[in-house]
Tab-separated table of C-alpha atoms in Angstrom:
chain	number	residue	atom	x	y	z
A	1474	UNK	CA	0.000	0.000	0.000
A	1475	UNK	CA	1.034	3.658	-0.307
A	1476	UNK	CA	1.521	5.547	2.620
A	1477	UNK	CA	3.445	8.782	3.368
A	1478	UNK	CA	7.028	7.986	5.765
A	1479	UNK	CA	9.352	10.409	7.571
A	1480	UNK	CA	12.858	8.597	7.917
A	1481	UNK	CA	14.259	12.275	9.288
A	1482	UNK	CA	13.223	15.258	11.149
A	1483	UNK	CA	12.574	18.311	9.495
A	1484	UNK	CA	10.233	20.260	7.210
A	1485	UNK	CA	7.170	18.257	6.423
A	1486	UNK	CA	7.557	19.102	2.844
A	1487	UNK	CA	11.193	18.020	2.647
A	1488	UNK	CA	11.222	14.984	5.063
A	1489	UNK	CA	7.649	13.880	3.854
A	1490	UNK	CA	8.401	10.491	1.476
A	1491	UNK	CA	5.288	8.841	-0.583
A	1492	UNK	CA	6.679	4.970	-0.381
A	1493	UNK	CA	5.057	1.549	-0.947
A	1494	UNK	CA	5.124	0.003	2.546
A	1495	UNK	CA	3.535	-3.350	3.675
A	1496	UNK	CA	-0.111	-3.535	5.125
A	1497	UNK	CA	-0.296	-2.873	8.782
A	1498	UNK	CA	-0.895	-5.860	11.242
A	1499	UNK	CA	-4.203	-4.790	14.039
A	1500	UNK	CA	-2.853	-5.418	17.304
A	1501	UNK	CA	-4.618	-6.550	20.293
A	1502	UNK	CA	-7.556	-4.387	20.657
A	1503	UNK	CA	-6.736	-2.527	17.436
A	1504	UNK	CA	-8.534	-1.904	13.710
A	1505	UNK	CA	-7.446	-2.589	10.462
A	1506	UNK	CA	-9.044	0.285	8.443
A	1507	UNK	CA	-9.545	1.541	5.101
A	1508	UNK	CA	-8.252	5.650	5.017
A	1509	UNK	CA	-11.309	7.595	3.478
A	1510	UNK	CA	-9.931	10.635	4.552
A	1511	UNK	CA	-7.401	12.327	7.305
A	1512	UNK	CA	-7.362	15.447	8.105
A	1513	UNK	CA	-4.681	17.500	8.367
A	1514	UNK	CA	-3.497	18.363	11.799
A	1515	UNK	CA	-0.929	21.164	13.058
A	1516	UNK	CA	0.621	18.399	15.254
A	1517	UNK	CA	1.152	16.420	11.795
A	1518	UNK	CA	4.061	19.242	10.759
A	1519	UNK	CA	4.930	19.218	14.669
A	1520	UNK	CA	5.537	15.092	14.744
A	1521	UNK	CA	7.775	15.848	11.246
A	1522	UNK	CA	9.442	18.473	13.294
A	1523	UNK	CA	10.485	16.218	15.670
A	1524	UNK	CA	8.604	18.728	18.545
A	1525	UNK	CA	5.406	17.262	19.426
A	1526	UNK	CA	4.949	16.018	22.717
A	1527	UNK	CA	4.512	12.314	21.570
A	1528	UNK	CA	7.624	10.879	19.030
A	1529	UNK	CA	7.347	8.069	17.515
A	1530	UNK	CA	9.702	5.621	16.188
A	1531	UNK	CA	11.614	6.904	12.957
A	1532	UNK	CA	10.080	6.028	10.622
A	1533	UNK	CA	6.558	6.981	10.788
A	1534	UNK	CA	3.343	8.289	9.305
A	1535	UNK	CA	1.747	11.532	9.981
A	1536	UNK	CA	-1.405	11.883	10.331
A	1537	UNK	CA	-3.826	12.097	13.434
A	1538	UNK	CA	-7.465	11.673	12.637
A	1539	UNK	CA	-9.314	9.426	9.754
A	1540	UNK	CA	-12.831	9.017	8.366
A	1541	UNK	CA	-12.104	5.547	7.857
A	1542	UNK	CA	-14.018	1.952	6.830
A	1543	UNK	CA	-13.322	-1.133	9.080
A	1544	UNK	CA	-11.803	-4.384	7.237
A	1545	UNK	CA	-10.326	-6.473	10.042
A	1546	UNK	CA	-9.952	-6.454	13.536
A	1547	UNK	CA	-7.176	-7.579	15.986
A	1548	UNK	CA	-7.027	-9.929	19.301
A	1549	UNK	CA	-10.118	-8.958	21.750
A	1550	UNK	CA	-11.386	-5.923	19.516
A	1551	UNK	CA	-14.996	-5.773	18.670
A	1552	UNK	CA	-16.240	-3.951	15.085
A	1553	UNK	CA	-18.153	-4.619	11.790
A	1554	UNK	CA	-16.381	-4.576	8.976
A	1555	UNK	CA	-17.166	-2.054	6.844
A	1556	UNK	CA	-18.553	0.557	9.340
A	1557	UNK	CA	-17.624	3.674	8.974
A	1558	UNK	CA	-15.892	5.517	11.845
A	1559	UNK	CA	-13.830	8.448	12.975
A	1560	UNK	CA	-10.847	7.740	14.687
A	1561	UNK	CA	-7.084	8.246	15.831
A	1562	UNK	CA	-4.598	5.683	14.046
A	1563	UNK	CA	-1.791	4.547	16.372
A	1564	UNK	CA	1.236	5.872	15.820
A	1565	UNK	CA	3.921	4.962	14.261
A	1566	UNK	CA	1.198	4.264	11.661
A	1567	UNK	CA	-0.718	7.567	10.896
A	1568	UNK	CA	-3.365	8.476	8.812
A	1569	UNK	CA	-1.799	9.339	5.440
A	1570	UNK	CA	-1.850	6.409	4.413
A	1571	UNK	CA	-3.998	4.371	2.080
A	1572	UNK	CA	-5.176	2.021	5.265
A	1573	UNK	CA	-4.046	1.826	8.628
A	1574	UNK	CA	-4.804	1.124	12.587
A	1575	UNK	CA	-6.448	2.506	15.161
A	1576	UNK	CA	-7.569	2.138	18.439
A	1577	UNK	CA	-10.817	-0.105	19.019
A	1578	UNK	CA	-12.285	1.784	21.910
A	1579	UNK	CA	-11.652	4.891	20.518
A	1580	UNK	CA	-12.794	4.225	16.942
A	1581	UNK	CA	-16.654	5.931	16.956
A	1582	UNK	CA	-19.446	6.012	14.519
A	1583	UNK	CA	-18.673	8.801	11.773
A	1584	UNK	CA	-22.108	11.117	12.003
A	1585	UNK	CA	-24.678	10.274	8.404
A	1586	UNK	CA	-24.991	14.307	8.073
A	1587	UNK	CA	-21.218	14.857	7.675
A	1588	UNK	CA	-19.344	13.069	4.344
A	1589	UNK	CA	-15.911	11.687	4.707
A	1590	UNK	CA	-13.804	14.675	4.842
A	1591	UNK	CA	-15.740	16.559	7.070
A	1592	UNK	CA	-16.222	13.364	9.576
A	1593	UNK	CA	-12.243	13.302	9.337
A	1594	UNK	CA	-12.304	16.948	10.965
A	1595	UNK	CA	-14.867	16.670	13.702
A	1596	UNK	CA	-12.812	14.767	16.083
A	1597	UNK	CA	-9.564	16.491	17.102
A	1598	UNK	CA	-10.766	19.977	16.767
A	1599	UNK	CA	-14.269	20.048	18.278
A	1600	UNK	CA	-13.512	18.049	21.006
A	1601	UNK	CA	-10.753	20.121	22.257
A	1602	UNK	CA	-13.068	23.004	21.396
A	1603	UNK	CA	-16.190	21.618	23.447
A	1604	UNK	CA	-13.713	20.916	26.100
A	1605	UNK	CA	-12.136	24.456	26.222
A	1606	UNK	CA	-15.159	26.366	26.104
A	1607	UNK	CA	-17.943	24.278	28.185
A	1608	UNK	CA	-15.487	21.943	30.639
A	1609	UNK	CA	-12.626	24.066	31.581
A	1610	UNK	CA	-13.949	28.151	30.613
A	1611	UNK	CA	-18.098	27.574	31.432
A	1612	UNK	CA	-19.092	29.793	28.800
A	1613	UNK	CA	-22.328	30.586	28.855
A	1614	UNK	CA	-25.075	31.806	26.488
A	1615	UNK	CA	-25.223	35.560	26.348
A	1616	UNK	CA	-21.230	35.938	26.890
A	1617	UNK	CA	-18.634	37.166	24.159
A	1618	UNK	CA	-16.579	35.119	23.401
A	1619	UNK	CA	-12.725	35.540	21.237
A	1620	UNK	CA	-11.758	33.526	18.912
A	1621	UNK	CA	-8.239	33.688	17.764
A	1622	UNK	CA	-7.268	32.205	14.539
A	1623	UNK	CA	-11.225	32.011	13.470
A	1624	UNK	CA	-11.197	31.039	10.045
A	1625	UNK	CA	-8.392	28.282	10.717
A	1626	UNK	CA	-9.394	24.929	11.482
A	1627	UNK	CA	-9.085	24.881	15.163
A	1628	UNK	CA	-10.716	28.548	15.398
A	1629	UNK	CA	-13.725	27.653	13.260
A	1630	UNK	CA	-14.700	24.974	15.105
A	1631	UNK	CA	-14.825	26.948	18.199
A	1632	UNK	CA	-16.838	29.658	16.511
A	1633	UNK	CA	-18.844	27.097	15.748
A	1634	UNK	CA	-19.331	25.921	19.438
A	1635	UNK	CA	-19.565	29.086	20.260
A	1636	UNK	CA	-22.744	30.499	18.231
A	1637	UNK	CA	-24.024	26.645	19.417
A	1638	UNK	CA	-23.546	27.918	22.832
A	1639	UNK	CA	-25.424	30.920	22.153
A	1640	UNK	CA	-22.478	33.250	22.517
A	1641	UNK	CA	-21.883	36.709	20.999
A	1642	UNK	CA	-18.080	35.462	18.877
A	1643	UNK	CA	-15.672	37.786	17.631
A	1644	UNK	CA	-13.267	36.598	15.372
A	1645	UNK	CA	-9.730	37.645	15.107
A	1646	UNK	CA	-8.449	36.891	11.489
A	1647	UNK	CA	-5.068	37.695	9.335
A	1648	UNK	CA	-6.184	39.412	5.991
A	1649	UNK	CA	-9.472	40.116	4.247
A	1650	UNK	CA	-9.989	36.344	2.410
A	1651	UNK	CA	-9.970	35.348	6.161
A	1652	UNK	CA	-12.146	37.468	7.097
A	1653	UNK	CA	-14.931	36.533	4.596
A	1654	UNK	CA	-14.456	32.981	5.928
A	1655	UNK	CA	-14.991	34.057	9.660
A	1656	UNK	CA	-18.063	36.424	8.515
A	1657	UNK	CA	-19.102	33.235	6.624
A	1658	UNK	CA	-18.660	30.385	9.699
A	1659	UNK	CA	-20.929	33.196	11.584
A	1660	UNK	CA	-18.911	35.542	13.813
A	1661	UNK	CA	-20.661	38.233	15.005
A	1662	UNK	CA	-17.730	40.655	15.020
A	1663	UNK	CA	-14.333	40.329	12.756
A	1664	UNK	CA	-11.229	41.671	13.512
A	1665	UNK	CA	-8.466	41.331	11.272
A	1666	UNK	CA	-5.042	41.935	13.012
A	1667	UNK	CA	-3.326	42.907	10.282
A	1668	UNK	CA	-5.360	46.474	9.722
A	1669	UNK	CA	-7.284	46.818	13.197
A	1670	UNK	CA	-6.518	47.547	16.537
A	1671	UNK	CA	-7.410	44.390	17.926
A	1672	UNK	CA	-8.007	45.728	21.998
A	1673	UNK	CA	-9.681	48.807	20.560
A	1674	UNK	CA	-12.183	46.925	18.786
A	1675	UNK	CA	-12.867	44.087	21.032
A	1676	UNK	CA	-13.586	46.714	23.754
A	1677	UNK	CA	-15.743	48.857	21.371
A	1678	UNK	CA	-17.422	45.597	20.338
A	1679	UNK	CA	-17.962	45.145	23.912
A	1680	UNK	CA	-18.858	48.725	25.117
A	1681	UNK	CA	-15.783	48.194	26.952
A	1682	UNK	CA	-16.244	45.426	29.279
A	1683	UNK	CA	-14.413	42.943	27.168
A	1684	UNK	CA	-14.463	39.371	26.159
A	1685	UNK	CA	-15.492	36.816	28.678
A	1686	UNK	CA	-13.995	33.722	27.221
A	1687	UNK	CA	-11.022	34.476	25.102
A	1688	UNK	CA	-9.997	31.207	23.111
A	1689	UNK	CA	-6.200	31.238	22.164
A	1690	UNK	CA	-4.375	28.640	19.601
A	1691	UNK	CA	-1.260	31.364	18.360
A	1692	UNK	CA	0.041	32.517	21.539
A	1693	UNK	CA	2.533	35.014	21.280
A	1694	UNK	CA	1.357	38.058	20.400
A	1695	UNK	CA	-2.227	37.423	19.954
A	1696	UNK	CA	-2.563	35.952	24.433
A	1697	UNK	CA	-0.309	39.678	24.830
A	1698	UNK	CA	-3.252	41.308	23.445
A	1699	UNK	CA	-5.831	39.205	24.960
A	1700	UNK	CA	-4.963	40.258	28.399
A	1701	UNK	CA	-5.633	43.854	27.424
A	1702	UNK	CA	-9.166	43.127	26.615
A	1703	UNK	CA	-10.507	40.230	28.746
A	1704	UNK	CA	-13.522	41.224	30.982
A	1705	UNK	CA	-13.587	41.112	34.568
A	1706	UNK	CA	-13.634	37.547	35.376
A	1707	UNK	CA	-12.909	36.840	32.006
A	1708	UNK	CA	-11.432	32.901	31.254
A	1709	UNK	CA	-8.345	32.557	29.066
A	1710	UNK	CA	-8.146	29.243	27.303
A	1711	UNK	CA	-4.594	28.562	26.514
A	1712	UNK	CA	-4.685	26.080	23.707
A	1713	UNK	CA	-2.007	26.191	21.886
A	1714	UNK	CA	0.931	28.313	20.484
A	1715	UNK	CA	0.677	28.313	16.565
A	1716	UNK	CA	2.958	31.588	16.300
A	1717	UNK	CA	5.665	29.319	17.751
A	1718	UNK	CA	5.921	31.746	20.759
A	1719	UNK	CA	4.777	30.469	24.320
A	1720	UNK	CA	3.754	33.195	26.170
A	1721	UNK	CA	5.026	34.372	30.295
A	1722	UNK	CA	2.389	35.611	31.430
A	1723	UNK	CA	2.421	38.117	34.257
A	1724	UNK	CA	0.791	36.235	37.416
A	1725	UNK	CA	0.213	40.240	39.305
A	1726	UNK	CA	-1.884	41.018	36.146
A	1727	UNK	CA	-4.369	38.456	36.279
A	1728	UNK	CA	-4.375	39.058	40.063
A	1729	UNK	CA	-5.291	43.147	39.422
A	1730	UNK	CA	-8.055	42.551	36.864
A	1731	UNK	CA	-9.338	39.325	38.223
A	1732	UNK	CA	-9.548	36.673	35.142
A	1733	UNK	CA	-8.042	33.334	35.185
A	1734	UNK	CA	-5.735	31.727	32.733
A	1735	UNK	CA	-7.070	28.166	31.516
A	1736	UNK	CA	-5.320	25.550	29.877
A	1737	UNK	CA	-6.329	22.501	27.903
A	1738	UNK	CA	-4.417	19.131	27.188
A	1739	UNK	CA	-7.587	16.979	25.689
A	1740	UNK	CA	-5.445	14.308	24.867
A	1741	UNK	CA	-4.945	13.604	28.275
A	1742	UNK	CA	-9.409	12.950	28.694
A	1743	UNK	CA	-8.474	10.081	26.583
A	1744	UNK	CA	-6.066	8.728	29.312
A	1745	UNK	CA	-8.098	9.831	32.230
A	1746	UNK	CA	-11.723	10.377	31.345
A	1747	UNK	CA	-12.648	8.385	28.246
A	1748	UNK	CA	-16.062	8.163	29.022
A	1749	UNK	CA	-16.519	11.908	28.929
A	1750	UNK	CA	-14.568	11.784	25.774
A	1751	UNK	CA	-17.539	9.562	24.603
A	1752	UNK	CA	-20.119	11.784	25.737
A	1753	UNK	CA	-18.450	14.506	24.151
A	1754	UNK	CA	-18.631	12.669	20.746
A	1755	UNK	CA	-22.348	12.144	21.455
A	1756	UNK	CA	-23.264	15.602	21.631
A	1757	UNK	CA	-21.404	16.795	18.610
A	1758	UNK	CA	-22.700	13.946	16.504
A	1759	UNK	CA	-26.158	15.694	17.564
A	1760	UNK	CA	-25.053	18.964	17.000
A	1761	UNK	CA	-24.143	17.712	13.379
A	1762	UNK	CA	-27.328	16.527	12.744
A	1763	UNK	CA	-29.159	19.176	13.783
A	1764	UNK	CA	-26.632	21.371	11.366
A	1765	UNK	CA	-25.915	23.901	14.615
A	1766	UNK	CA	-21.908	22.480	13.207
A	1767	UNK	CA	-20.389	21.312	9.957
A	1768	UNK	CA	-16.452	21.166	9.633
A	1769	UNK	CA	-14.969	24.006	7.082
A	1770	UNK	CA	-13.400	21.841	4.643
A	1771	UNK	CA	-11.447	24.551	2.287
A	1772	UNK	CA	-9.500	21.314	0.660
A	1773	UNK	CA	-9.964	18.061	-0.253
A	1774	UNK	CA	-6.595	16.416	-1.981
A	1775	UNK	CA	-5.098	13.015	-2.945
A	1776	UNK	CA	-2.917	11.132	-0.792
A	1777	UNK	CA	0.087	11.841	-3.061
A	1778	UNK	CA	-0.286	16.179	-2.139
A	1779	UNK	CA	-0.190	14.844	1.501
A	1780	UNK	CA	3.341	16.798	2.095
A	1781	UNK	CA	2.483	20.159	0.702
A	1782	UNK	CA	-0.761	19.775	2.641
A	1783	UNK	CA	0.912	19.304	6.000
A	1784	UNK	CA	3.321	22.175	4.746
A	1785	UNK	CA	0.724	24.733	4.304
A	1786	UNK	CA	-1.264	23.996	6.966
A	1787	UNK	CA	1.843	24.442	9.255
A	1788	UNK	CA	2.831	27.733	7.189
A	1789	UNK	CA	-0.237	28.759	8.293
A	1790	UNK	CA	-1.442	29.711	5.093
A	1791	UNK	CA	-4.842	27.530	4.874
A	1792	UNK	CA	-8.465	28.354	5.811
A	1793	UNK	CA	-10.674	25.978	7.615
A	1794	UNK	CA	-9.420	22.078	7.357
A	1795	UNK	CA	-7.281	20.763	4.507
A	1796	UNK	CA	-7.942	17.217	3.964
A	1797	UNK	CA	-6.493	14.139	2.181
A	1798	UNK	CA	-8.638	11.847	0.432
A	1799	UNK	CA	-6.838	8.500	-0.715
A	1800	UNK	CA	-9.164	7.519	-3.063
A	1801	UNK	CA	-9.194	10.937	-5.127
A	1802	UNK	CA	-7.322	10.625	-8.373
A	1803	UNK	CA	-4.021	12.067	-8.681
A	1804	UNK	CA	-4.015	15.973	-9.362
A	1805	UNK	CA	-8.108	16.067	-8.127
C-alpha cells in the first residue's frame, strides 16, 4: 500500500516520502481500516518536526485523525467490517496512508450528516473546542466570546461551538480572504489583526467590558493582546501556540483585573476520562445533525499532495481544514 514515511526530522515538505510500505498488522484491541480521509493536523508538521509532545519511532506516518471503513480487527477488539468511523490511528502508523490502525475503543461512529472529509475533521478539533469552552472556561449563552485564529481549522470549530452555545463570537483573522471565511462560519464581530486595533475593537465591540472567554491557539502576540481586553472575570483558554511563541504571562496582572488563565491538554481525557470523551462525541454527533456544526473543509486532496498539505497547513497559510482523500485521483 502507499503511505506517506518520515525517515528524518525536518520540514514536512522536505522529510515527507510517498513509499510503498507493507499492510499494517491490528494489534490486540486494534482496527485494520480503510483511510477515506485524514485530516490534516498542526501536530502532523509538529511530529515531522520532531517537537510534538509524543515521538514516535523513525520512521513513521503523519497523520492524526481518519474518516475511515473497518476491514479487520485484531485480538479482543470488537467492530463490523465495513462501518464507517472516525478515529485516531496509532502511531507509528498515521493516517496518510492508504489504510491503517487505530484504536478499538476509541474508533466511533462517523455522524450520516457529515461526508468523509468533514467526519475526518470533527474529532480532534471540536472536542478540544467543546472541552475548552464548556469543561474548563463555562461559557455561557449571552457571553462574548474571542476567537483567535477564526477562520483556521481549530478557530472555526470553536466559533462554531460558540454560536451553538449561544455566545456573541468575535473573530480575530489575518487578511481580508480570512475574514470573509470568519463572517461566513458566523462571527458576530471580525477583527483582522493585520489592519485593526485588535483591543480597541474588542472593547468597542464590547462597550468596553471585554471578552469573557477568550480562546487562544497562536500565543505570542495574539494571548499579549488578549490580556488587554478580557472582561472582569474573564477565562483565558490557553490552547495552543501556533505563532511558535509560548507566552510568560504576568501572574500580578491576572491578580489586578481578576480573570483566570485556563489551559487545555484533551489528549490527556483520553487517558483519564474516556467516558466523557464519549459523551463529548455524542453531543457533537447531535449537534451535526441538527446542522448547529459542519467542519470548514477549504481542501480536499489526494494522498500523493499529503506533504504540501501538512506544509501549508503548518505555514499557516490555509483556511478551515485541509484534507487528504486516498481515493481521489491524482491531481483532483
Amino acid at each position: 500500500m502507499k503511505a506517506w514515511r518520515v525517515h528524518t526530522n525536518g520540514e514536512p515538505r522536505d522529510v515527507m516520502r510517498l513509499e510503498d510500505v507493507p499492510e499494517p498488522e491490528p494489534g490486540p484491541g486494534e482496527l485494520l481500516v480503510r483511510v477515506r480521509a485524514a485530516n490534516v493536523n498542526f501536530p502532523d508538521a509538529l511530529l515531522c518536526r520532531g517537537e510534538y509532545q509524543v515521538r514516535p519511532p523513525l520512521p513513521f506516518t503523519p497523520g492524526v485523525e481518519v474518516c475511515a471503513e473497518v476491514l479487520a480487527a485484531g485480538e479482543g477488539a470488537e467492530a463490523t467490517p465495513g462501518a464507517r468511523v472516525i478515529a485516531q490511528p496509532v502511531l507509528p502508523s498515521g493516517g496518510l496512508a492508504e489504510r491503517t490502525v487505530v484504536g478499538a475503543a476509541g474508533a466511533r461512529p462517523a455522524p450520516e450528516a457529515l461526508d468523509d472529509a468533514e467526519a475526518a475533521a470533527l474529532h480532534i478539533g471540536y472536542q478540544t473546542g467543546w472541552f475548552g469552552l464548556h469543561r474548563r472556561a463555562g461559557l455561557r449563552s449571552g457571553e462574548t466570546l474571542l476567537v483567535h485564529a477564526a477562520a483556521g481549522g481549530v478557530g472555526s470549530a470553536a466559533v462554531q461551538l460558540g454560536k451553538a452555545a449561544g455566545a456573541r463570537v468575535i473573530g480575530v483573522v489575518g487578511g481580508e480572504a480570512k475574514a470573509e471565511t470568519a463572517r461566513a462560519l458566523g462571527c458576530d464581530v471580525v477583527v483582522d489583526r493585520r489592519t485593526d486595533d485588535l483591543v480597541a475593537a474588542v472593547k468597542e465591540a464590547t462597550g468596553g467590558r471585554g471578552a469573557d472567554v477568550v480562546y487562544d491557539p497562536v500565543g505570542g502576540d495574539a494571548y499579549a493582546k488578549s490580556v488587554k481586553c478580557v472582561a472582569f472575570e474573564g477565562r483565558i483558554m490557553v490552547v495552543g501556540f501556533a505563532s511558535g511563541a509560548v507566552p510568560t504571562p504576568g501572574l500580578n496582572h491576572a491578580l489586578i483585573k481578576n480573570y483566570s488563565i485556563v489551559g487545555l491538554h484533551w489528549g490527556l481525557y483520553n487517558q483519564r476520562d474516556p467516558a466523557a470523551v464519549a459523551a463529548c462525541h455524542d453531543e457533537l454527533v447531535k449537534l451535526a445533525q441538527e446542522g448547529a456544526i459542519r467542519p470548514l473543509v477549504s481542501e480536499r486532496v489526494p494522498l500523493d499532495a499529503g506533504a504540501d498539505a501538512v506544509q501549508r497547513v503548518f505555514d499557516g497559510v490555509t483556511t478551515g481544514r485541509v484534507v487528504v482523500e486516498p481515493g481521489l485521483a491524482s491531481g483532483a
